[in-house]
Coordinates of C-alpha atoms and ligand atoms in Angstrom, one line a residue:
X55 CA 244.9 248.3 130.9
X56 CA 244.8 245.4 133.6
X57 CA 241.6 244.6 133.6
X58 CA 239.7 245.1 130.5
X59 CA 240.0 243.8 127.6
X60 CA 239.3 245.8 124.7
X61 CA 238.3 244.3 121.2
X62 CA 241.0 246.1 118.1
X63 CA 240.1 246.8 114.5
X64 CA 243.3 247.7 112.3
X65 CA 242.6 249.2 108.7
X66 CA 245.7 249.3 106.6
X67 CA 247.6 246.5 108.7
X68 CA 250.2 245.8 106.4
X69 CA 251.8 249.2 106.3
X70 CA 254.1 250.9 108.9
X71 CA 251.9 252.4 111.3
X72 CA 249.9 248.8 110.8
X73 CA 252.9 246.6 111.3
X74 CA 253.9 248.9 114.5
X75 CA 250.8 248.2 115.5
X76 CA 250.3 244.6 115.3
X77 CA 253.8 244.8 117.2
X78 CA 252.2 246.8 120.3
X79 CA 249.4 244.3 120.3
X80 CA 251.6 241.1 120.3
X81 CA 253.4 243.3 123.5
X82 CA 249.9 243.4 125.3
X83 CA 248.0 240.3 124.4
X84 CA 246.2 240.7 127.6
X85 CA 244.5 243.6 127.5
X86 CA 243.5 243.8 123.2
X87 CA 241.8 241.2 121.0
X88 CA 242.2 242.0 117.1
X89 CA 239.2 241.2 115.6
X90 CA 239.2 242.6 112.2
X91 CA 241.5 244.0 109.8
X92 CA 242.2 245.4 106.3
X93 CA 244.9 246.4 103.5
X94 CA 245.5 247.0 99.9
X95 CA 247.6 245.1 97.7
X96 CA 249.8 242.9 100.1
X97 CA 247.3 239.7 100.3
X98 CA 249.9 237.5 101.5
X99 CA 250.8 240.0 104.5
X100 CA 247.3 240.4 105.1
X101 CA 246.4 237.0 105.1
X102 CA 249.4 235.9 107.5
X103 CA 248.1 238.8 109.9
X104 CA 244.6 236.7 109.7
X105 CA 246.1 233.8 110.8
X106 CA 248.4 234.7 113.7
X107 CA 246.2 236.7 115.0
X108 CA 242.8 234.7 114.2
X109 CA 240.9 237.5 113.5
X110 CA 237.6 237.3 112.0
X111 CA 236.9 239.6 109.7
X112 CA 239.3 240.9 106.9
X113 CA 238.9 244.1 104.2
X114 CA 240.1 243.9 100.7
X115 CA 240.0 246.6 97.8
X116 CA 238.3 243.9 95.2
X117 CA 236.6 241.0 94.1
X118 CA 239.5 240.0 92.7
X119 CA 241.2 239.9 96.1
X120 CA 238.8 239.2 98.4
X121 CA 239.1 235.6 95.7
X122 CA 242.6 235.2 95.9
X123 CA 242.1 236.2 99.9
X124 CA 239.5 233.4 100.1
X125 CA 242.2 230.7 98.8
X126 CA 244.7 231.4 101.2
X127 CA 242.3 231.3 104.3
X128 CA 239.4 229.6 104.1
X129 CA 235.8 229.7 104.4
X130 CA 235.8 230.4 108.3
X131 CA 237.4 234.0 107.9
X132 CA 234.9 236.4 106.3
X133 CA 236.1 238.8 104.0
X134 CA 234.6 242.1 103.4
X135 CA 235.1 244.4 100.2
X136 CA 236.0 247.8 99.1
X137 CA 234.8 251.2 101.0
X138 CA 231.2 249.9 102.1
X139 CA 233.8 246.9 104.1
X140 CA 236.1 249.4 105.7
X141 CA 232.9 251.2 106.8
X142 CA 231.1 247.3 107.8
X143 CA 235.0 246.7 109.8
X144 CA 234.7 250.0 111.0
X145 CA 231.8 249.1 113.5
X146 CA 233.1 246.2 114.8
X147 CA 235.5 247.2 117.8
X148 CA 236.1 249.1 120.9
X149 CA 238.6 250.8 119.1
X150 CA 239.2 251.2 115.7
X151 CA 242.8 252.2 114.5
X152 CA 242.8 253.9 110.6
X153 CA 246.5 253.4 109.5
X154 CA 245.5 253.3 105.5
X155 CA 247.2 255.6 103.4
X156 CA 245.1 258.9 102.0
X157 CA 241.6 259.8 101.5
X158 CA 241.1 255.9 100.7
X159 CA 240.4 256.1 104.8
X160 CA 237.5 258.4 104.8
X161 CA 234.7 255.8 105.4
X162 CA 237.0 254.4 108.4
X163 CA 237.0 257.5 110.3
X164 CA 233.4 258.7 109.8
X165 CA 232.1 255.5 110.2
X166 CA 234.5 254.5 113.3
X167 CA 233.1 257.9 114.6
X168 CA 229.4 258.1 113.6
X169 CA 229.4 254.8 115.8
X170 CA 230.1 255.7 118.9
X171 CA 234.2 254.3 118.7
X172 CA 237.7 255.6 119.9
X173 CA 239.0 256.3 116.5
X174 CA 242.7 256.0 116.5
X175 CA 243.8 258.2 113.6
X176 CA 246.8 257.9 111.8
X177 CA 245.3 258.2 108.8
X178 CA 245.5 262.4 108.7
X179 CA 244.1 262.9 104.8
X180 CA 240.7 262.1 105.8
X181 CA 240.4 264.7 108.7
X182 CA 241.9 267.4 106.6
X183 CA 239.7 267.0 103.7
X184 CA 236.6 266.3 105.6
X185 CA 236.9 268.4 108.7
X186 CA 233.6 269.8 108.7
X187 CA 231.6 266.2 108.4
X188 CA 234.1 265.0 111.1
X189 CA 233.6 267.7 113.6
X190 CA 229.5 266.6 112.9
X191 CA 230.2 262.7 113.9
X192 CA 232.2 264.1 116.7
X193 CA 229.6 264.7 118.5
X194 CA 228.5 261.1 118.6
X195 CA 228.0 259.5 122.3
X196 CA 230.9 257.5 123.1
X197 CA 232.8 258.7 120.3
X198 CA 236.5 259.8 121.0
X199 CA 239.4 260.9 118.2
X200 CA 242.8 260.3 119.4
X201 CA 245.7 261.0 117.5
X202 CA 248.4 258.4 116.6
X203 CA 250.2 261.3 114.5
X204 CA 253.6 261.7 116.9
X205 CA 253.1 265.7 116.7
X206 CA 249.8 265.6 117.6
X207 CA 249.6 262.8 120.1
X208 CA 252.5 264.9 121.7
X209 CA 249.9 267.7 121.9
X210 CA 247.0 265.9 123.3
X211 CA 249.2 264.5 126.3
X212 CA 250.4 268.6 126.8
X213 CA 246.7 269.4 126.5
X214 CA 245.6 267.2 129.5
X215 CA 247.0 269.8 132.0
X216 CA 244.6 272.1 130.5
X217 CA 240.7 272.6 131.1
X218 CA 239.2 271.3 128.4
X219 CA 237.5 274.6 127.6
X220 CA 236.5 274.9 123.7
X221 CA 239.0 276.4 121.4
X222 CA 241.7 276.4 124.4
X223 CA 241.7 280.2 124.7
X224 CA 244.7 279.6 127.9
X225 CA 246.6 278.5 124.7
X226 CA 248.9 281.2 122.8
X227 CA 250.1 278.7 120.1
X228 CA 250.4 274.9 119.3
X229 CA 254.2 273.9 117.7
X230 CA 254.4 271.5 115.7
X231 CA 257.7 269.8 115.5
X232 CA 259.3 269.1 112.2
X233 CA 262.9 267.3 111.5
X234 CA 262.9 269.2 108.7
X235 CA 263.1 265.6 106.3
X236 CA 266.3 264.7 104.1
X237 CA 266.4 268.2 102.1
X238 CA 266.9 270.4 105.5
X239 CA 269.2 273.2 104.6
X240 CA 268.4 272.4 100.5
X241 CA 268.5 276.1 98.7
X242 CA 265.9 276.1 96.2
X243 CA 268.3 275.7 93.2
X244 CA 269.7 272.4 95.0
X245 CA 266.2 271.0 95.2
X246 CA 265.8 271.5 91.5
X247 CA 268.1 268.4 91.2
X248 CA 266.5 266.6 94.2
X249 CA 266.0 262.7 93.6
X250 CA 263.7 260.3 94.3
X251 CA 266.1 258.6 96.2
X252 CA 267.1 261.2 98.2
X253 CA 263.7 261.8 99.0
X254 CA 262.4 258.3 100.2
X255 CA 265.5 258.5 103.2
X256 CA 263.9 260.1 105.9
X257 CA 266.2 261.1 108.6
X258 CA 264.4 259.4 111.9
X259 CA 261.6 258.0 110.7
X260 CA 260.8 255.1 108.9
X261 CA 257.4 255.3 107.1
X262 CA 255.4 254.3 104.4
X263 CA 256.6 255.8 100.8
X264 CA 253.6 259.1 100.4
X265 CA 254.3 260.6 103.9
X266 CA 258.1 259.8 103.3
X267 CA 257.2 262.1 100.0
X268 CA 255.1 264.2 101.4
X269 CA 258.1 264.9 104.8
X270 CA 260.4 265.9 102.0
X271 CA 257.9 268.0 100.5
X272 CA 256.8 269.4 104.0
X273 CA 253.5 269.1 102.6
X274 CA 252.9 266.1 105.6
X275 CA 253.6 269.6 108.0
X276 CA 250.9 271.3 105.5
X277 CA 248.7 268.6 106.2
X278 CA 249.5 268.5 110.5
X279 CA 248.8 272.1 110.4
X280 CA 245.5 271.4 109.5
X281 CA 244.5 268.7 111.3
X282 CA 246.1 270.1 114.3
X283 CA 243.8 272.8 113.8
X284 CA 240.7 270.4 113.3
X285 CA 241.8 268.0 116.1
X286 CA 241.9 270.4 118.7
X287 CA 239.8 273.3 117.4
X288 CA 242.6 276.0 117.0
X289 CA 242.4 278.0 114.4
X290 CA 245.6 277.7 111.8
X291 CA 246.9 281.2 113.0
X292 CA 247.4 279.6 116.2
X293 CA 249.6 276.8 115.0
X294 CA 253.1 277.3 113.9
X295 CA 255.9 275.1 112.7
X296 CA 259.3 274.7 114.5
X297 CA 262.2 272.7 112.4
X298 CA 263.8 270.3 115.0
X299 CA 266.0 267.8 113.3
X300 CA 266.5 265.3 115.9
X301 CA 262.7 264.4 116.2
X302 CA 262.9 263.8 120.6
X303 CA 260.7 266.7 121.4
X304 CA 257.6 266.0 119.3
X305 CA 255.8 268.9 119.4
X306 CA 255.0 271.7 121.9
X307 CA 252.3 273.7 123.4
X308 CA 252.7 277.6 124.2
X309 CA 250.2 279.2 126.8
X310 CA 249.4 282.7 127.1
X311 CA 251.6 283.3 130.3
X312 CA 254.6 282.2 128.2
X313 CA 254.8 278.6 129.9
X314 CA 255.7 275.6 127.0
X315 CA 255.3 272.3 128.0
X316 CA 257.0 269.6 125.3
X317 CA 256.5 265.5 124.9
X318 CA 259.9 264.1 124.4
X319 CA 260.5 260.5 123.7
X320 CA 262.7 258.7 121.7
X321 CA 261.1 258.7 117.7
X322 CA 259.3 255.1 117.9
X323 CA 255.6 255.3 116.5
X324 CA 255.1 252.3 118.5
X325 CA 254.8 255.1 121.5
X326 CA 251.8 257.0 120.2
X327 CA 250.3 253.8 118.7
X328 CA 250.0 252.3 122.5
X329 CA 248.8 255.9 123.7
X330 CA 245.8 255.5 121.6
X331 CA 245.2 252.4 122.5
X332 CA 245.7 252.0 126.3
X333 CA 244.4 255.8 127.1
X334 CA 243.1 256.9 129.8
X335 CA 245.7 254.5 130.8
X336 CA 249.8 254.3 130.2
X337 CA 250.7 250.5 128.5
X338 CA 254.0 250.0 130.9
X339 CA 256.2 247.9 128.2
X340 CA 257.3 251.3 126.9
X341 CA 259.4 252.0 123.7
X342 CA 263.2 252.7 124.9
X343 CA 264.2 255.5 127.0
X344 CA 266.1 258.8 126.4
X345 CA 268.9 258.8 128.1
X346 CA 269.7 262.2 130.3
X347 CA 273.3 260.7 131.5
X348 CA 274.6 261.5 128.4
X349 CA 274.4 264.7 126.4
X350 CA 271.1 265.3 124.5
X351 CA 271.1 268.1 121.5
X352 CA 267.9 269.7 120.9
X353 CA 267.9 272.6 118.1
X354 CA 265.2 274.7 116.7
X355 CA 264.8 276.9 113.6
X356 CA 262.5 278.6 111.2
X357 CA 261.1 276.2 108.5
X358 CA 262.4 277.8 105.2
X359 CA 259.4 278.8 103.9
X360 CA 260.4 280.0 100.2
X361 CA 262.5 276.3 99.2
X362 CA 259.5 274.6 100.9
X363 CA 255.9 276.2 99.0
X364 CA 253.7 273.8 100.4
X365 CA 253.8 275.1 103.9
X366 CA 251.9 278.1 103.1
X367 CA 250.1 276.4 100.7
X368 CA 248.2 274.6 103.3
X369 CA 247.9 277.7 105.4
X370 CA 246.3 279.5 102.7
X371 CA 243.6 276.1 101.6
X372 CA 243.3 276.1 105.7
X373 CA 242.4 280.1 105.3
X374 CA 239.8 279.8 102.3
X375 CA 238.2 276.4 104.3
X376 CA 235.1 274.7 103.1
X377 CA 236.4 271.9 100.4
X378 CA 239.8 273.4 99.8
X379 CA 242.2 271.8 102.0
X380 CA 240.6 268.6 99.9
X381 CA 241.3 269.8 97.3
X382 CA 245.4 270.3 98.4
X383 CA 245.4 266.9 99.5
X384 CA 244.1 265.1 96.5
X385 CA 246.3 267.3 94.5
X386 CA 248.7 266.0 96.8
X387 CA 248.2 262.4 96.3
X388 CA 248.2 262.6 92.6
X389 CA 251.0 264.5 92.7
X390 CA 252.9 262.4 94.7
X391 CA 251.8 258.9 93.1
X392 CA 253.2 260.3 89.7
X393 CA 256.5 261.3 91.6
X394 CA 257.0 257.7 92.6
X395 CA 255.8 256.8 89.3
X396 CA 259.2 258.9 87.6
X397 CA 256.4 260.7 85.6
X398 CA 257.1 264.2 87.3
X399 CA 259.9 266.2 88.8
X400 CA 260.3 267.0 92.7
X401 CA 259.7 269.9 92.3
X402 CA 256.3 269.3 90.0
X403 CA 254.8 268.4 93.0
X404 CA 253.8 270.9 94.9
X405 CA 253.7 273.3 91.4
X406 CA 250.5 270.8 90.9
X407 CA 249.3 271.5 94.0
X408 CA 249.3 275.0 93.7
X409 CA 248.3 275.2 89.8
X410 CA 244.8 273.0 91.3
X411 CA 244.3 275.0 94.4
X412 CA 244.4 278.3 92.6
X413 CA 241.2 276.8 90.3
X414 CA 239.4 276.1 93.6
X415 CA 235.9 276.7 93.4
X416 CA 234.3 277.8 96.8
X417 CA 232.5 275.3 98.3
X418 CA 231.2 274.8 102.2
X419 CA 231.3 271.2 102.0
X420 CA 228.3 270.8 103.8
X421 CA 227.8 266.3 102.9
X422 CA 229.9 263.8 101.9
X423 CA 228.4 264.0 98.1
X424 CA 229.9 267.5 98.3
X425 CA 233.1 266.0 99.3
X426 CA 233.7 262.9 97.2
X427 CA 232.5 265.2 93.8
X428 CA 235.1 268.2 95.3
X429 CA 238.2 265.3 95.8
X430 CA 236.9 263.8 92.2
X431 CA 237.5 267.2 90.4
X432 CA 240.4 268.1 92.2
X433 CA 242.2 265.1 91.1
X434 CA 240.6 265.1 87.5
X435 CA 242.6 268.8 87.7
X436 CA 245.8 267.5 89.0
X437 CA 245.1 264.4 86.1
X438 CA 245.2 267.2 83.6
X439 CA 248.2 269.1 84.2
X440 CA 250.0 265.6 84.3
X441 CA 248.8 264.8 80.8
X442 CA 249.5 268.5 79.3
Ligands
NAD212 P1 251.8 252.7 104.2 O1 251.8 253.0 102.8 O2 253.0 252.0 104.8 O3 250.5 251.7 104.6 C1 249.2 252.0 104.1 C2 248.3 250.9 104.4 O4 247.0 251.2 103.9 C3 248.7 249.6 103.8 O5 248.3 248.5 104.7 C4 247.8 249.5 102.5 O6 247.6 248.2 102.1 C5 246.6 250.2 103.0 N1 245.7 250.7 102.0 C6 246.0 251.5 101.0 N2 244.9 251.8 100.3 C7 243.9 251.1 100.8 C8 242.5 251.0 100.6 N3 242.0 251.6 99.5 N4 241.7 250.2 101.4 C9 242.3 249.6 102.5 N5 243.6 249.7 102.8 C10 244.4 250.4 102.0 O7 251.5 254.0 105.0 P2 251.8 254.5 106.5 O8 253.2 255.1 106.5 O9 251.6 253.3 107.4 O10 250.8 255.6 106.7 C11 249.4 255.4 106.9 C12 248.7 256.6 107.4 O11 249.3 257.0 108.6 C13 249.0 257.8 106.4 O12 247.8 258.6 106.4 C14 250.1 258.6 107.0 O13 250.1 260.0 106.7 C15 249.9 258.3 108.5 N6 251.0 258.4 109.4 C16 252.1 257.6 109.2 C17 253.2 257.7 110.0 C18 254.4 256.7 109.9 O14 255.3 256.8 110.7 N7 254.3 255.8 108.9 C19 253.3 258.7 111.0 C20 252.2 259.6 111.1 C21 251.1 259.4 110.3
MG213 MG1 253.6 263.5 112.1

């Protein structure tokens, strides 16, 4: 990226794939400009983003924040609220990068998309629960989807050597690379006992505390199932999961003559992150180097598929379609934001998920009323079991 210079909007900047990205654009000052950003809870962090990197436009959740916001910075910054100002933030750049957490990111990717953008998309909950509207917005001139997900941007640079033909028929199967998270080799009574500690130490990656959940779970591989599928426009059938602890080859793509190519690297989200952002250029700082002097181990295995439910759990919301994979991941989050809340069991979590999806009512999902009513009920359902 010599020569342009391409205007940045970051949604969900204080997080991990925020923070690693704010780190990429400090590496390549010349060639990005933040000019908006937003976050949750973490004002202070948000606000000290907004004043080393003089942006001018920030998103908060509230009134009450985009007050407290106003304090610390001033009247020159303008501050923006709630979903209707991640949608307003979500016009504003060349590219716009969603790193917020869950289906909170919806607006950012339809809107980022509907206008023309290069969405780069972290944020994999809003793709999977609103694949059909995002394939529509797709189809916006000038609008691009580029995955920051490691597995997935792995794919998309195997993909390039491909002609972009729809629904890649040249391509037997997509694998998505899993390390298998900190309860690999766990027999289903073990993970009766399994802790929350135990599950917020991911073995190679460091990430924000729901995927950290949701990698123990291996819902998170549920969930890149499906948006692999969506992404790229492979049916699930197509796309299998490979357990490789030592996260260097980051996902793989099989063709029909039996040729796989892989994307290794060493695991540094920082690597995907400046993908997205420099394509159809390479940014040359780079992220560390694997090192082929020395030995390098690479295994493979079968995902246990009985300890870990929620891989065919999404397989099965991917088969039935229309709102259901919503309906998994909003499950999913509720789930999961009672685990961290010591209100439920490890297991519990993807027991909810199941006890929801198997009260799914059919539903095409054919607007974004049809979706946000289909994510309210599924969580009311997940609500209910919690309060039984
Ligand atoms: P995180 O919890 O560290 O950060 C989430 C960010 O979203 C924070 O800035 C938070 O303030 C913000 N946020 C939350 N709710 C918001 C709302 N309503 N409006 C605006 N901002 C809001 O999470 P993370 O690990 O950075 O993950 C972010 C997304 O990226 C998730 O969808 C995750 O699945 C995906 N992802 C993360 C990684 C990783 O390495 N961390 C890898 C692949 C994909
Ligand atoms: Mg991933």
């Amino acid at each position: 990226m010599s020569t342009l210079r391409h205007s940045v909007a970051l949604m969900g900047a204080t997080g991990s794939i925020g923070t690693q990205t704010l780190d990429v654009l400090r590496r390549e000052v010349e060639s990005f400009e933040l000019v908006s950003i937003a976050g949750g809870e973490q004002l202070s962090e948000l606000a000290a983003i907004a004043r080393e990197f003089q942006v001018a436009r920030v998103g908060v959740i509230s009134e009450e924040h985009r007050n407290a916001l106003a304090d610390l910075l001033g009247p020159s910054t303008e501050i923006v609220v709630g979903p209707e100002g991640l949608a307003e933030l979500s016009r504003d750049a060349d590219i716009i990068v969603n790193a917020v957490m869950g289906f909170a990111g919806l607006p950012v990717t339809l809107t980022a998309l509907e206008s023309g953008k290069r969405l780069a998309l972290a944020n994999k909950e809003s793709l999977v629960a609103a694949a059909p509207l995002v394939a529509k917005v797709r189809a916006t001139p000038g609008s691009s989807l580029v995955p920051i997900d490691s597995e997935h941007c792995a794919i998309h640079q195997c993909l390039a050597s491909s002609p972009a033909s729809p629904g890649y028929p040249d391509v037997s199967r997509l694998l998505l690379t899993a390390s298998g998270g900190p309860f690999r080799g766990w027999s289903k009574d073990e993970l009766l006992h399994a802790q929350k500690s135990d599950a917020l130490v991911h073995p190679t990656w460091s990430m924000g505390s729901k995927i950290t959940i949701d990698s123990s779970t291996l819902m998170n591989k549920g969930l890149e199932v499906m948006e692999a599928s969506a992404l790229f426009g492979i049916e699930v059938g197509r796309v299998e999961v490979v357990v490789h602890p030592q996260s260097v080859v980051h996902s793989m793509v099989e063709y029909v003559d039996g040729s796989v190519l892989a994307q290794l690297s060493k695991p540094d989200m920082r690597l995907p992150i400046a993908y997205c952002l420099g394509l159809p250029e390479r940014l040359g700082h780079g992220w560390g180097r694997l090192d082929f002097s020395q030995p390098i181990e690479l295994n493979f295995e079968a995902p246990d598929r009985a300890a870990f439910p929620a891989l065919d759990l999404a397989y099965e919301a991917a088969r039935l379609g229309g709102a259901a994979p919503a309906w998994l991941s909003a499950a999913n989050e509720v789930a999961v934001a009672a685990f961290l809340d010591d209100r439920i069991g490890w297991v519990d979590i993807v027991a909810i998920v199941a006890t929801v999806l198997d009260g799914y009512e059919p539903d095409p999902l054919n607007s974004l009323d049809d979706l946000m009513a289909n994510d309210a009920l599924a969580r009311q359902r997940a609500h209910d079991i919690l309060h039984k």
